[in-house]
Amino acid sequence: MTTVAPDGPVTPDTPAVRRAVRADLIEIHRIEQASFPQPWPFSALESYLDEAGFLVAETGNDDGDPPAVAGYVIADTVPNHGTPLGHVKDIAVRPAYRRQGVASALLRRAMEVIGETGAGSIKLEVRADNEGARRLYRRFGFEHRKTIPNYYSNGEDALVMVRLL
């Protein structure tokens, strides 16, 4: 299991980040449904299980219960003129765990996994009106490269953000 600190050294409050497994899918799907107006179907999430960049963040609790899935990220690479291009396809955090470094830990580890493939850059799409997510991505060095009008099924635009690795 890899532990990644959101903004510095590992601390007891830092979520543990690991590869997603089949047993995580129901919780991941619940987080997806709570996070997005047009959530991915269960089968789409399931199709990425073999990707090294399908990661979950776990948080412990004080009751001695097993760790809970606090969030997840799905990232992979695609061919791009001889150098792989990383793509963060989906990232979400359970509402109760937002603003606690979970998304930062997930994004940092996903970028490491993609970097290990030799990718030269990484891209993602984000809703134009999602200022919180845009702030997170800018902190990680992502820059707005273009806007795709009507990208989402409800007509919202997407911003394509890219970071060199």
Coordinates of C-alpha atoms in Angstrom, one line a residue:
M1 CA 0.0 0.0 0.0
T2 CA 1.3 3.4 -0.9
T3 CA 0.7 6.4 1.4
V4 CA 0.8 9.8 -0.1
A5 CA 0.7 13.0 1.8
P6 CA -1.4 15.7 0.2
D7 CA 1.0 18.6 0.8
G8 CA 4.0 17.4 2.6
P9 CA 5.3 14.6 4.8
V10 CA 3.2 11.6 5.6
T11 CA 1.0 12.1 8.7
P12 CA -1.4 9.9 10.5
D13 CA -4.3 11.8 8.9
T14 CA -3.0 11.2 5.3
P15 CA -5.3 8.9 3.3
A16 CA -3.7 5.7 2.1
V17 CA -3.8 5.4 -1.7
R18 CA -3.9 2.0 -3.4
R19 CA -5.1 0.2 -6.5
A20 CA -8.8 -0.2 -6.8
V21 CA -10.2 -3.8 -6.5
R22 CA -13.5 -5.3 -7.5
A23 CA -14.7 -5.1 -3.9
D24 CA -14.4 -1.3 -4.0
L25 CA -16.7 -0.8 -7.0
I26 CA -20.0 -0.4 -5.1
E27 CA -18.6 2.3 -2.9
I28 CA -16.9 4.0 -5.9
H29 CA -20.2 4.0 -7.8
R30 CA -21.9 5.6 -4.8
I31 CA -19.3 8.3 -4.7
E32 CA -19.7 8.8 -8.4
Q33 CA -23.5 9.2 -8.1
A34 CA -23.1 11.6 -5.2
S35 CA -20.6 13.7 -7.1
F36 CA -21.7 14.3 -10.7
P37 CA -24.9 15.3 -12.4
Q38 CA -24.3 12.7 -15.1
P39 CA -22.5 9.9 -13.3
W40 CA -20.7 7.1 -15.1
P41 CA -22.6 3.8 -15.1
F42 CA -21.3 0.9 -12.9
S43 CA -20.1 -1.0 -16.0
A44 CA -17.9 2.0 -17.1
L45 CA -16.2 2.0 -13.8
E46 CA -15.8 -1.7 -13.8
S47 CA -14.1 -1.6 -17.3
Y48 CA -11.1 0.3 -15.8
L49 CA -10.3 -2.2 -13.0
D50 CA -7.2 -3.4 -14.7
E51 CA -5.7 0.1 -15.1
A52 CA -2.7 0.9 -12.8
G53 CA -4.2 4.4 -12.5
F54 CA -7.5 3.3 -11.0
L55 CA -6.8 4.2 -7.4
V56 CA -8.8 4.6 -4.2
A57 CA -8.0 6.6 -1.1
E58 CA -8.9 5.0 2.2
T59 CA -9.4 6.8 5.5
G60 CA -9.3 5.1 8.9
N61 CA -11.6 5.8 11.7
D62 CA -11.5 5.8 15.5
D63 CA -13.9 2.9 15.9
G64 CA -11.6 0.2 14.7
D65 CA -13.8 -0.5 11.7
P66 CA -12.2 -1.3 8.4
P67 CA -11.0 1.7 6.3
A68 CA -13.6 3.4 4.2
V69 CA -13.2 4.4 0.5
A70 CA -13.0 8.2 0.7
G71 CA -12.4 8.8 -3.0
Y72 CA -11.0 7.5 -6.3
V73 CA -9.3 8.5 -9.5
I74 CA -9.2 6.8 -12.9
A75 CA -6.2 7.7 -15.0
D76 CA -4.6 5.9 -17.9
T77 CA -2.4 6.7 -21.0
V78 CA -3.1 6.8 -24.7
P79 CA -0.7 6.7 -27.6
N80 CA 0.4 10.2 -28.7
H81 CA 2.9 10.5 -31.5
G82 CA 5.3 8.0 -29.9
T83 CA 5.1 9.3 -26.4
P84 CA 2.2 8.3 -24.1
L85 CA -0.3 10.9 -23.1
G86 CA -1.7 10.6 -19.6
H87 CA -5.4 11.2 -19.1
V88 CA -7.2 11.7 -15.8
K89 CA -10.7 10.5 -16.7
D90 CA -12.5 10.7 -13.4
I91 CA -11.8 11.8 -9.9
A92 CA -14.2 12.2 -7.0
V93 CA -14.3 12.3 -3.2
R94 CA -17.1 11.3 -0.9
P95 CA -18.8 14.5 0.3
A96 CA -17.9 13.9 4.0
Y97 CA -14.2 13.7 3.1
R98 CA -13.9 16.8 0.8
R99 CA -11.4 19.5 1.6
Q100 CA -9.3 17.1 3.6
G101 CA -6.5 16.4 1.1
V102 CA -8.0 13.3 -0.4
A103 CA -8.2 14.6 -3.9
S104 CA -4.7 16.0 -3.7
A105 CA -3.4 12.6 -2.5
L106 CA -5.2 10.8 -5.3
L107 CA -4.1 13.2 -8.0
R108 CA -0.5 13.1 -6.8
R109 CA -0.3 9.3 -6.9
A110 CA -2.1 9.2 -10.3
M111 CA 0.5 11.5 -11.7
E112 CA 3.2 9.3 -10.3
V113 CA 1.7 6.2 -11.9
I114 CA 1.3 8.0 -15.3
G115 CA 4.8 9.3 -15.1
E116 CA 6.1 5.8 -14.6
T117 CA 4.7 4.9 -18.1
G118 CA 7.0 7.5 -19.8
A119 CA 4.1 9.9 -20.6
G120 CA 5.3 13.3 -21.5
S121 CA 2.2 15.1 -20.3
I122 CA -1.2 14.6 -18.7
K123 CA -4.5 16.0 -19.5
L124 CA -8.0 16.2 -18.0
E125 CA -11.3 17.7 -18.7
V126 CA -13.2 19.7 -16.0
R127 CA -16.6 21.5 -16.1
A128 CA -16.0 25.2 -16.8
D129 CA -18.0 26.2 -13.7
N130 CA -16.3 23.8 -11.3
E131 CA -14.0 26.4 -9.7
G132 CA -12.9 24.1 -6.8
A133 CA -11.6 21.4 -9.1
R134 CA -10.0 24.0 -11.4
R135 CA -8.1 25.5 -8.3
L136 CA -6.9 22.0 -7.4
Y137 CA -5.6 21.3 -10.9
R138 CA -3.9 24.7 -11.1
R139 CA -2.1 23.9 -7.8
F140 CA -0.7 20.8 -9.4
G141 CA 0.5 22.8 -12.4
F142 CA -2.3 22.1 -14.9
E143 CA -3.0 24.9 -17.4
H144 CA -6.1 25.6 -19.4
R145 CA -5.3 24.8 -23.0
K146 CA -8.7 24.9 -24.7
T147 CA -12.5 24.9 -24.2
I148 CA -14.8 22.3 -25.6
P149 CA -18.3 23.7 -26.0
N150 CA -21.2 21.5 -25.0
Y151 CA -18.9 18.7 -23.9
Y152 CA -21.2 17.4 -21.2
S153 CA -24.6 15.9 -21.9
N154 CA -26.4 18.9 -20.3
G155 CA -24.6 21.3 -22.6
E156 CA -21.9 22.5 -20.2
D157 CA -18.5 23.4 -21.6
A158 CA -15.4 21.5 -20.6
L159 CA -12.0 23.0 -20.0
V160 CA -9.1 20.9 -21.2
M161 CA -6.2 21.3 -18.8
V162 CA -2.7 19.9 -19.4
R163 CA 0.5 19.5 -17.3
L164 CA 3.9 18.5 -18.6
L165 CA 5.5 15.7 -16.7

